[in-house]
Each structure stands twice: as C-alpha cells, then as structure tokens.
mmCIF file of C-alpha atoms and ligand atoms in Angstrom:
data_model
loop_
_atom_site.group_PDB
_atom_site.id
_atom_site.type_symbol
_atom_site.label_atom_id
_atom_site.label_comp_id
_atom_site.label_asym_id
_atom_site.label_seq_id
_atom_site.Cartn_x
_atom_site.Cartn_y
_atom_site.Cartn_z
ATOM 1 C CA UNK R 177 -29.080 91.495 -106.745
ATOM 2 C CA UNK R 178 -26.926 88.371 -106.548
ATOM 3 C CA UNK R 179 -27.379 88.482 -102.797
ATOM 4 C CA UNK R 180 -31.184 88.474 -103.128
ATOM 5 C CA UNK R 181 -31.166 85.361 -105.387
ATOM 6 C CA UNK R 182 -29.087 83.211 -103.021
ATOM 7 C CA UNK R 183 -31.530 83.674 -100.138
ATOM 8 C CA UNK R 184 -34.224 81.037 -101.062
ATOM 9 C CA UNK R 185 -31.428 78.496 -101.686
ATOM 10 C CA UNK R 186 -30.003 79.179 -98.267
ATOM 11 C CA UNK R 187 -33.455 78.887 -96.728
ATOM 12 C CA UNK R 188 -34.080 75.493 -98.338
ATOM 13 C CA UNK R 189 -30.679 74.298 -97.209
ATOM 14 C CA UNK R 190 -31.332 75.426 -93.640
ATOM 15 C CA UNK R 191 -34.741 73.749 -93.644
ATOM 16 C CA UNK R 192 -33.206 70.508 -94.908
ATOM 17 C CA UNK R 193 -30.607 70.710 -92.183
ATOM 18 C CA UNK R 194 -33.297 71.075 -89.486
ATOM 19 C CA UNK R 195 -35.282 68.174 -90.953
ATOM 20 C CA UNK R 196 -32.235 65.906 -90.965
ATOM 21 C CA UNK R 197 -31.409 66.833 -87.364
ATOM 22 C CA UNK R 198 -34.958 66.063 -86.260
ATOM 23 C CA UNK R 199 -34.881 62.731 -88.107
ATOM 24 C CA UNK R 200 -31.554 61.779 -86.515
ATOM 25 C CA UNK R 201 -32.866 62.677 -83.041
ATOM 26 C CA UNK R 202 -36.000 60.608 -83.599
ATOM 27 C CA UNK R 203 -33.935 57.663 -84.769
ATOM 28 C CA UNK R 204 -31.728 57.848 -81.667
ATOM 29 C CA UNK R 205 -34.809 57.936 -79.401
ATOM 30 C CA UNK R 206 -36.396 54.945 -81.164
ATOM 31 C CA UNK R 207 -33.164 52.907 -81.082
ATOM 32 C CA UNK R 208 -32.669 53.647 -77.362
ATOM 33 C CA UNK R 209 -36.306 52.844 -76.549
ATOM 34 C CA UNK R 210 -35.945 49.441 -78.199
ATOM 35 C CA UNK R 211 -32.383 48.608 -77.139
ATOM 36 C CA UNK R 212 -32.410 49.616 -73.461
ATOM 37 C CA UNK R 213 -35.173 47.294 -72.258
ATOM 38 C CA UNK R 214 -33.656 44.498 -74.366
ATOM 39 C CA UNK R 215 -30.271 45.052 -72.767
ATOM 40 C CA UNK R 216 -31.812 44.693 -69.317
ATOM 41 C CA UNK R 217 -33.992 41.748 -70.121
ATOM 42 C CA UNK R 218 -32.553 38.411 -69.115
ATOM 43 C CA UNK R 219 -32.599 35.753 -71.804
ATOM 44 C CA UNK R 220 -32.232 32.116 -70.699
ATOM 45 C CA UNK R 221 -28.560 32.162 -71.783
ATOM 46 C CA UNK R 222 -27.977 35.361 -69.883
ATOM 47 C CA UNK R 223 -29.604 33.892 -66.758
ATOM 48 C CA UNK R 224 -27.077 31.054 -66.780
ATOM 49 C CA UNK R 225 -24.214 33.479 -67.458
ATOM 50 C CA UNK R 226 -25.293 35.803 -64.614
ATOM 51 C CA UNK R 227 -25.761 32.865 -62.246
ATOM 52 C CA UNK R 228 -22.351 31.407 -63.125
ATOM 53 C CA UNK R 229 -20.503 34.710 -62.997
ATOM 54 C CA UNK R 230 -21.956 35.570 -59.578
ATOM 55 C CA UNK R 231 -21.314 32.021 -58.335
ATOM 56 C CA UNK R 232 -17.672 32.088 -59.406
ATOM 57 C CA UNK R 233 -17.073 35.070 -57.132
ATOM 58 C CA UNK R 234 -17.358 32.511 -54.292
ATOM 59 C CA UNK R 235 -14.277 30.328 -54.196
ATOM 60 C CA UNK R 236 -14.291 26.572 -53.727
ATOM 61 C CA UNK R 237 -17.703 25.711 -55.209
ATOM 62 C CA UNK R 238 -18.581 23.673 -58.281
ATOM 63 C CA UNK R 239 -20.854 26.194 -60.014
ATOM 64 C CA UNK R 240 -21.827 23.761 -62.779
ATOM 65 C CA UNK R 241 -23.107 21.326 -60.179
ATOM 66 C CA UNK R 242 -24.966 24.109 -58.345
ATOM 67 C CA UNK R 243 -26.572 25.234 -61.627
ATOM 68 C CA UNK R 244 -27.739 21.663 -62.293
ATOM 69 C CA UNK R 245 -29.186 21.378 -58.773
ATOM 70 C CA UNK R 246 -30.956 24.707 -59.373
ATOM 71 C CA UNK R 247 -32.526 23.771 -62.707
ATOM 72 C CA UNK R 248 -33.774 20.371 -61.524
ATOM 73 C CA UNK R 249 -36.110 22.228 -59.128
ATOM 74 C CA UNK R 250 -38.292 23.723 -61.895
ATOM 75 C CA UNK R 251 -37.343 22.424 -65.386
ATOM 76 C CA UNK R 252 -40.133 20.376 -66.956
ATOM 77 C CA UNK R 253 -42.598 21.345 -64.240
ATOM 78 C CA UNK R 254 -45.813 23.327 -64.307
ATOM 79 C CA UNK R 255 -44.591 26.764 -63.064
ATOM 80 C CA UNK R 256 -47.477 26.922 -60.611
ATOM 81 C CA UNK R 257 -46.572 23.591 -59.029
ATOM 82 C CA UNK R 258 -43.042 24.123 -57.737
ATOM 83 C CA UNK R 259 -43.086 23.677 -53.956
ATOM 84 C CA UNK R 260 -40.279 25.028 -51.788
ATOM 85 C CA UNK R 261 -39.033 21.463 -51.160
ATOM 86 C CA UNK R 262 -38.084 21.279 -54.850
ATOM 87 C CA UNK R 263 -35.029 23.341 -53.896
ATOM 88 C CA UNK R 264 -33.804 20.953 -51.166
ATOM 89 C CA UNK R 265 -31.061 19.528 -53.436
ATOM 90 C CA UNK R 266 -29.935 23.072 -54.296
ATOM 91 C CA UNK R 267 -29.638 24.010 -50.618
ATOM 92 C CA UNK R 268 -27.723 20.763 -50.024
ATOM 93 C CA UNK R 269 -25.328 21.643 -52.865
ATOM 94 C CA UNK R 270 -24.465 25.041 -51.323
ATOM 95 C CA UNK R 271 -25.399 24.943 -47.626
ATOM 96 C CA UNK R 272 -25.560 28.097 -45.503
ATOM 97 C CA UNK R 273 -22.872 28.552 -42.898
ATOM 98 C CA UNK R 274 -23.791 30.125 -39.581
ATOM 99 C CA UNK R 275 -22.330 33.614 -39.042
ATOM 100 C CA UNK R 276 -23.143 34.142 -35.369
ATOM 101 C CA UNK R 277 -23.852 37.725 -34.220
ATOM 102 C CA UNK R 278 -23.623 39.036 -37.805
ATOM 103 C CA UNK R 279 -26.810 37.798 -39.413
ATOM 104 C CA UNK R 280 -29.231 40.399 -40.696
ATOM 105 C CA UNK R 281 -32.873 39.758 -41.605
ATOM 106 C CA UNK R 282 -35.231 42.342 -43.064
ATOM 107 C CA UNK R 283 -38.752 42.976 -44.297
ATOM 108 C CA UNK R 284 -39.845 45.810 -46.608
ATOM 109 C CA UNK R 285 -36.466 47.503 -46.142
ATOM 110 C CA UNK R 286 -34.439 45.859 -48.927
ATOM 111 C CA UNK R 287 -32.922 49.055 -50.349
ATOM 112 C CA UNK R 288 -31.738 50.592 -47.075
ATOM 113 C CA UNK R 289 -30.410 47.228 -45.846
ATOM 114 C CA UNK R 290 -28.408 46.545 -48.978
ATOM 115 C CA UNK R 291 -27.136 50.072 -49.256
ATOM 116 C CA UNK R 292 -25.805 49.546 -45.734
ATOM 117 C CA UNK R 293 -24.406 46.035 -46.168
ATOM 118 C CA UNK R 294 -22.773 46.853 -49.506
ATOM 119 C CA UNK R 295 -20.785 49.676 -47.926
ATOM 120 C CA UNK R 296 -20.079 48.221 -44.494
ATOM 121 C CA UNK R 297 -18.742 44.814 -43.600
ATOM 122 C CA UNK R 298 -20.843 44.475 -40.434
ATOM 123 C CA UNK R 299 -23.712 42.133 -41.286
ATOM 124 C CA UNK R 300 -24.503 39.231 -43.581
ATOM 125 C CA UNK R 301 -27.858 39.099 -45.363
ATOM 126 C CA UNK R 302 -29.153 36.228 -47.460
ATOM 127 C CA UNK R 303 -28.071 38.139 -50.596
ATOM 128 C CA UNK R 304 -24.469 38.091 -49.342
ATOM 129 C CA UNK R 305 -24.456 34.287 -49.418
ATOM 130 C CA UNK R 306 -23.812 32.287 -52.589
ATOM 131 C CA UNK R 307 -27.413 31.212 -53.222
ATOM 132 C CA UNK R 308 -28.961 34.555 -52.299
ATOM 133 C CA UNK R 309 -26.541 36.455 -54.473
ATOM 134 C CA UNK R 310 -26.724 34.294 -57.614
ATOM 135 C CA UNK R 311 -30.515 34.623 -57.878
ATOM 136 C CA UNK R 312 -31.142 38.113 -56.494
ATOM 137 C CA UNK R 313 -33.340 40.142 -58.837
ATOM 138 C CA UNK R 314 -33.793 37.302 -61.363
ATOM 139 C CA UNK R 315 -36.885 35.575 -62.764
ATOM 140 C CA UNK R 316 -37.065 32.017 -64.086
ATOM 141 C CA UNK R 317 -39.478 29.175 -64.720
ATOM 142 C CA UNK R 318 -39.937 25.981 -66.692
ATOM 143 C CA UNK R 319 -42.813 24.437 -68.614
ATOM 144 C CA UNK R 320 -44.397 21.009 -68.485
ATOM 145 C CA UNK R 321 -42.936 18.776 -71.195
ATOM 146 C CA UNK R 322 -40.022 21.141 -71.930
ATOM 147 C CA UNK R 323 -36.347 20.927 -70.997
ATOM 148 C CA UNK R 324 -35.921 24.681 -71.278
ATOM 149 C CA UNK R 325 -35.588 27.535 -68.810
ATOM 150 C CA UNK R 326 -37.741 30.609 -69.464
ATOM 151 C CA UNK R 327 -37.124 34.118 -68.187
ATOM 152 C CA UNK R 328 -40.238 35.873 -69.460
ATOM 153 C CA UNK R 329 -43.959 35.253 -68.928
ATOM 154 C CA UNK R 330 -43.281 33.386 -65.695
ATOM 155 C CA UNK R 331 -46.171 33.393 -63.207
ATOM 156 C CA UNK R 332 -45.891 35.883 -60.349
ATOM 157 C CA UNK R 333 -47.260 35.906 -56.831
ATOM 158 C CA UNK R 334 -50.696 37.074 -58.055
ATOM 159 C CA UNK R 335 -51.079 34.096 -60.405
ATOM 160 C CA UNK R 336 -49.994 31.341 -58.049
ATOM 161 C CA UNK R 337 -48.183 30.842 -54.747
ATOM 162 C CA UNK R 338 -46.058 27.857 -55.719
ATOM 163 C CA UNK R 339 -44.115 29.594 -58.460
ATOM 164 C CA UNK R 340 -40.377 28.878 -58.913
ATOM 165 C CA UNK R 341 -39.125 32.300 -57.783
ATOM 166 C CA UNK R 342 -41.281 32.599 -54.668
ATOM 167 C CA UNK R 343 -40.600 29.003 -53.645
ATOM 168 C CA UNK R 344 -36.873 29.569 -54.004
ATOM 169 C CA UNK R 345 -36.959 32.608 -51.674
ATOM 170 C CA UNK R 346 -39.127 30.701 -49.216
ATOM 171 C CA UNK R 347 -36.721 27.747 -49.178
ATOM 172 C CA UNK R 348 -33.520 29.819 -49.070
ATOM 173 C CA UNK R 349 -34.933 32.065 -46.320
ATOM 174 C CA UNK R 350 -35.885 28.984 -44.270
ATOM 175 C CA UNK R 351 -32.370 27.548 -44.605
ATOM 176 C CA UNK R 352 -30.773 30.893 -43.746
ATOM 177 C CA UNK R 353 -32.970 31.271 -40.637
ATOM 178 C CA UNK R 354 -32.195 27.666 -39.622
ATOM 179 C CA UNK R 355 -28.562 28.646 -39.021
ATOM 180 C CA UNK R 356 -29.293 31.962 -37.223
ATOM 181 C CA UNK R 357 -27.214 32.126 -34.058
ATOM 182 C CA UNK R 358 -26.088 34.460 -31.314
ATOM 183 C CA UNK R 359 -27.400 38.016 -31.489
ATOM 184 C CA UNK R 360 -29.442 38.483 -34.645
ATOM 185 C CA UNK R 361 -30.559 41.767 -36.244
ATOM 186 C CA UNK R 362 -33.731 42.499 -38.240
ATOM 187 C CA UNK R 363 -34.393 45.760 -40.075
ATOM 188 C CA UNK R 364 -38.094 46.498 -40.285
ATOM 189 C CA UNK R 365 -39.936 49.397 -41.884
ATOM 190 C CA UNK R 366 -41.329 52.109 -39.572
ATOM 191 C CA UNK R 367 -43.065 53.882 -42.460
ATOM 192 C CA UNK R 368 -45.815 51.259 -42.766
ATOM 193 C CA UNK R 369 -48.569 50.459 -40.283
ATOM 194 C CA UNK R 370 -47.537 46.805 -39.749
ATOM 195 C CA UNK R 371 -43.729 46.596 -39.725
ATOM 196 C CA UNK R 372 -44.066 42.929 -38.768
ATOM 197 C CA UNK R 373 -46.426 41.108 -41.086
ATOM 198 C CA UNK R 374 -47.223 37.432 -40.663
ATOM 199 C CA UNK R 375 -47.743 37.277 -44.447
ATOM 200 C CA UNK R 376 -44.148 38.276 -45.218
ATOM 201 C CA UNK R 377 -41.326 35.771 -45.641
ATOM 202 C CA UNK R 378 -39.751 37.201 -42.496
ATOM 203 C CA UNK R 379 -42.974 36.681 -40.513
ATOM 204 C CA UNK R 380 -44.227 33.448 -42.046
ATOM 205 C CA UNK R 381 -40.952 31.558 -42.472
ATOM 206 C CA UNK R 382 -37.852 33.040 -40.879
ATOM 207 C CA UNK R 383 -39.146 33.914 -37.413
ATOM 208 C CA UNK R 384 -40.804 30.496 -37.183
ATOM 209 C CA UNK R 385 -37.468 28.753 -37.854
ATOM 210 C CA UNK R 386 -35.440 30.731 -35.288
ATOM 211 C CA UNK R 387 -34.067 28.310 -32.727
ATOM 212 C CA UNK R 388 -33.733 29.444 -29.100
ATOM 213 C CA UNK R 389 -30.935 26.952 -28.418
ATOM 214 C CA UNK R 390 -28.745 28.700 -30.988
ATOM 215 C CA UNK R 391 -30.027 32.252 -30.846
ATOM 216 C CA UNK R 392 -29.535 34.621 -27.919
ATOM 217 C CA UNK R 393 -31.489 37.655 -29.107
ATOM 218 C CA UNK R 394 -33.436 39.271 -31.927
ATOM 219 C CA UNK R 395 -32.705 42.976 -32.171
ATOM 220 C CA UNK R 396 -35.153 44.929 -34.298
ATOM 221 C CA UNK R 397 -33.938 48.107 -35.963
ATOM 222 C CA UNK R 398 -37.108 49.950 -36.908
ATOM 223 C CA UNK R 399 -36.124 52.238 -39.771
ATOM 224 C CA UNK R 400 -37.995 55.531 -39.578
ATOM 225 C CA UNK R 401 -38.329 58.483 -41.921
ATOM 226 C CA UNK R 402 -39.412 62.081 -41.177
ATOM 227 C CA UNK R 403 -42.982 61.169 -40.264
ATOM 228 C CA UNK R 404 -42.852 57.671 -38.766
ATOM 229 C CA UNK R 405 -46.058 55.657 -39.003
ATOM 230 C CA UNK R 406 -44.982 52.991 -36.518
ATOM 231 C CA UNK R 407 -42.769 52.969 -33.423
ATOM 232 C CA UNK R 408 -41.466 50.158 -31.214
ATOM 233 C CA UNK R 409 -44.820 50.066 -29.396
ATOM 234 C CA UNK R 410 -46.572 48.986 -32.595
ATOM 235 C CA UNK R 411 -49.062 46.138 -32.117
ATOM 236 C CA UNK R 412 -47.472 44.037 -34.867
ATOM 237 C CA UNK R 413 -44.148 44.111 -32.991
ATOM 238 C CA UNK R 414 -45.906 42.737 -29.916
ATOM 239 C CA UNK R 415 -46.995 39.824 -32.118
ATOM 240 C CA UNK R 416 -43.394 39.335 -33.180
ATOM 241 C CA UNK R 417 -42.250 39.293 -29.558
ATOM 242 C CA UNK R 418 -44.824 36.616 -28.734
ATOM 243 C CA UNK R 419 -43.355 34.297 -31.370
ATOM 244 C CA UNK R 420 -39.887 34.397 -29.858
ATOM 245 C CA UNK R 421 -40.133 32.172 -26.841
ATOM 246 C CA UNK R 422 -36.798 31.857 -25.135
ATOM 247 C CA UNK R 423 -35.134 34.431 -27.390
ATOM 248 C CA UNK R 424 -34.437 37.884 -25.925
ATOM 249 C CA UNK R 425 -36.007 40.774 -27.860
ATOM 250 C CA UNK R 426 -35.026 44.417 -28.267
ATOM 251 C CA UNK R 427 -36.344 47.164 -30.560
ATOM 252 C CA UNK R 428 -34.837 50.497 -31.467
ATOM 253 C CA UNK R 429 -36.206 53.239 -33.700
ATOM 254 C CA UNK R 430 -33.445 54.499 -35.973
ATOM 255 C CA UNK R 431 -33.730 57.284 -38.550
ATOM 256 C CA UNK R 432 -32.959 56.184 -42.099
ATOM 257 C CA UNK R 433 -30.649 59.194 -42.392
ATOM 258 C CA UNK R 434 -28.590 57.897 -39.466
ATOM 259 C CA UNK R 435 -28.201 54.521 -41.170
ATOM 260 C CA UNK R 436 -27.177 56.239 -44.401
ATOM 261 C CA UNK R 437 -24.668 58.365 -42.527
ATOM 262 C CA UNK R 438 -23.192 55.259 -40.963
ATOM 263 C CA UNK R 439 -23.023 53.586 -44.399
ATOM 264 C CA UNK R 440 -20.877 56.426 -45.655
ATOM 265 C CA UNK R 441 -18.492 56.337 -42.689
ATOM 266 C CA UNK R 442 -16.657 53.015 -42.812
ATOM 267 C CA UNK R 443 -14.338 54.139 -40.008
ATOM 268 C CA UNK R 444 -17.233 54.181 -37.516
ATOM 269 C CA UNK R 445 -17.446 50.883 -35.567
ATOM 270 C CA UNK R 446 -20.418 48.764 -36.637
ATOM 271 C CA UNK R 447 -21.833 48.705 -33.127
ATOM 272 C CA UNK R 448 -22.117 52.497 -33.103
ATOM 273 C CA UNK R 449 -24.529 52.706 -36.048
ATOM 274 C CA UNK R 450 -27.570 52.465 -33.767
HETATM 275 O O1 N1C L 226 -41.187 38.882 -47.500
HETATM 276 P P1 N1C L 226 -40.078 39.598 -46.800
HETATM 277 O O2 N1C L 226 -39.737 40.966 -47.408
HETATM 278 O O3 N1C L 226 -40.267 39.770 -45.330
HETATM 279 O O4 N1C L 226 -38.699 38.791 -47.017
HETATM 280 C C1 N1C L 226 -37.486 39.243 -46.505
HETATM 281 C C2 N1C L 226 -36.747 38.191 -45.725
HETATM 282 C C3 N1C L 226 -35.310 38.647 -45.455
HETATM 283 O O5 N1C L 226 -35.012 38.570 -44.071
HETATM 284 C C4 N1C L 226 -34.426 37.743 -46.308
HETATM 285 O O6 N1C L 226 -33.625 36.888 -45.507
HETATM 286 O O7 N1C L 226 -36.647 36.999 -46.455
HETATM 287 C C5 N1C L 226 -35.382 36.864 -47.119
HETATM 288 N N1 N1C L 226 -35.568 37.264 -48.548
HETATM 289 C C6 N1C L 226 -34.515 37.662 -49.364
HETATM 290 O O8 N1C L 226 -33.345 37.618 -48.982
HETATM 291 C C7 N1C L 226 -34.855 38.170 -50.658
HETATM 292 N N2 N1C L 226 -34.122 38.725 -51.643
HETATM 293 C C8 N1C L 226 -34.956 39.122 -52.589
HETATM 294 C C9 N1C L 226 -36.852 37.247 -49.055
HETATM 295 N N3 N1C L 226 -37.174 37.730 -50.236
HETATM 296 C C10 N1C L 226 -36.172 38.204 -51.046
HETATM 297 N N4 N1C L 226 -36.204 38.805 -52.248
HETATM 298 C C11 N1C L 226 -37.409 39.173 -53.000
HETATM 299 O O9 N1C L 226 -38.119 40.141 -52.206
HETATM 300 C C12 N1C L 226 -38.381 38.032 -53.226
HETATM 301 O O10 N1C L 226 -38.876 38.159 -54.534
HETATM 302 C C13 N1C L 226 -39.490 38.237 -52.218
HETATM 303 O O11 N1C L 226 -40.763 37.861 -52.693
HETATM 304 C C14 N1C L 226 -39.454 39.718 -51.902
HETATM 305 C C15 N1C L 226 -39.771 39.880 -50.406
HETATM 306 O O12 N1C L 226 -39.507 41.148 -49.918
HETATM 307 P P2 N1C L 226 -40.266 41.763 -48.663
HETATM 308 O O13 N1C L 226 -41.747 41.585 -48.793
HETATM 309 O O14 N1C L 226 -39.759 43.156 -48.470
#
C-alpha cells in the first residue's frame, strides 16, 4: 500500500529532473551559440593586440611605429577610397628582405601551401614575413571624419576594389614580388580550369613585378587532386609563360597527397618534395 502511494511522487520528481536537464542543456547551447562567434570576432582593441603580439615575434622592429604606419593608411578615410599606395609608408617601415631561391608564391592554394610551410622550413611565403603575418586573416577599415579603426561592416571586394584590406594585400604582394630572386616557386591549383588567372593578385600584380635581372626561374608546382581539371599544358599556364620574358619557366604536376606526405616528413630534404 505504502509502495503504491510513493509512485506518483517519484514520477513527478523524475519528470522535474528531466525538465531541469533539458533546460540546462538548452542554456549551454544558447550560451555557446552567443559566446563562440563573439570570441572569434576581432574588436578594434583585439586587432591592435593581435597585430602587436604577432609583430613582437619578429625581433628588432619597433612595433608601435609599424602600427602607426599601418593605421595612417586607412584611418579617417572613406573605406572605398584607400589605394594601394596608401600603404607605402608601412612597407617602408618594415621592408621585405630578399630570400633568394626560397620564395614561394601561390594562387588559390592557400591551405596546402601554409600547411606545407608551417611544417617545413623550406620556403618563405608573404605570410611568413612580418607584414604578411601580422595582418593575415584580419579585417579592418576606417571612416571619413573618424579617428577610429573598425573591424566589422568593412566593405569587401564586391562593394569596392579600393578597400583597405584588398589594397594592403595588393601593396604587400607587389613589394614581396619586387624582391623575388634566384629560383622562385609558385603553387597553383590544378583542380580549377584556369590555374593562372590574370584577375588574381598573383597574375595581376606579382608576375608583373618579377624582375629578370634578379630572378633565374619560376617553377610552377601544379597541385592536383584525384581528378585533376588542369595539367601543365593548360592554356592559362601558356599565358603565364608569355609574361615571363627572360625568366626560365618549369611546371610540374604534383599530387596534393605527395605534398602532404612531405609536410609530415621533416627529415626528407626540401628538394625531394617534388
Ligand atoms: O589573388 P591570389 O590568391 O593569387 O593571391 C595570392 C598571392 C600569393 O602569391 C601571396 O604572395 O598574393 C599574395 N597574397 C597573400 O599572401 C595573401 N594572404 C592572404 C595575396 N592575398 C592574400 N591573402 C588573402 O587571400 C587576401 O584577402 C586576398 O584577397 C586573397 C587572395 O587569395 P587567392 O585568390 O587564392
């Protein structure tokens, strides 16, 4: 009898328990959904902190001075009217040093290139230099009549060409290509129909700045996957070759898996990766 009476109480207790658990779960989901994107979003203060922290990893530079040269390019300006020349003082504050025979350019292969360069000390990309590294993956802009830096609602490529981020990459890429020397490597994407596009930064800026008196060769590594779309005979690569007067050209199709394998074997000499 006593047993029978305790049952509804137990049932209510169990139901309450389930309800509380569900509520706690929901709360956790909501908190995570709000907090995670916020944690990743750069605020203006965080932009400066990220910039400074990354800059300080390079010894012998005045990072405060470099930050000031950076901000003068876009602060107080219409974010659709920042030409690449606005970054000239920034480039002058942290000039690129030539790294003959070790310079690596790329187009539409960012992930595979950086997976490789982060694990192997064979090549130098723009992101391995001070200026490339401090701004990689970041967004910034200013506003007319304001002294502030903004990190959200900045115009992208679709809104206007002369935006602060695009103009920075154009200017930095030009300066990096200006010092290209010796045998130079470029990783292009064999999974798209035009691995060399004249609309890309590589095609429109870097290749045009290569200097035959400093550069011996451009060696294309065409990264292929299981079903390659393009090979070294691709028409766009013929266009690339035409732009290189006086600079020797080679092209090699290399499976992405082979590059990944080489990334994971630091004992393998760099020259043996492809
Ligand atoms: O337009 P892309 O490639 O051909 O530019 C790549 C080319 C490389 O050789 C680099 O030296 O230009 C340089 N470069 C960067 O290092 C870089 N880091 C991050 C150009 N762009 C860079 N980014 C961002 O990627 C930037 O926002 C720019 O608009 C894209 C270009 O990538 P892509 O089209 O694959």
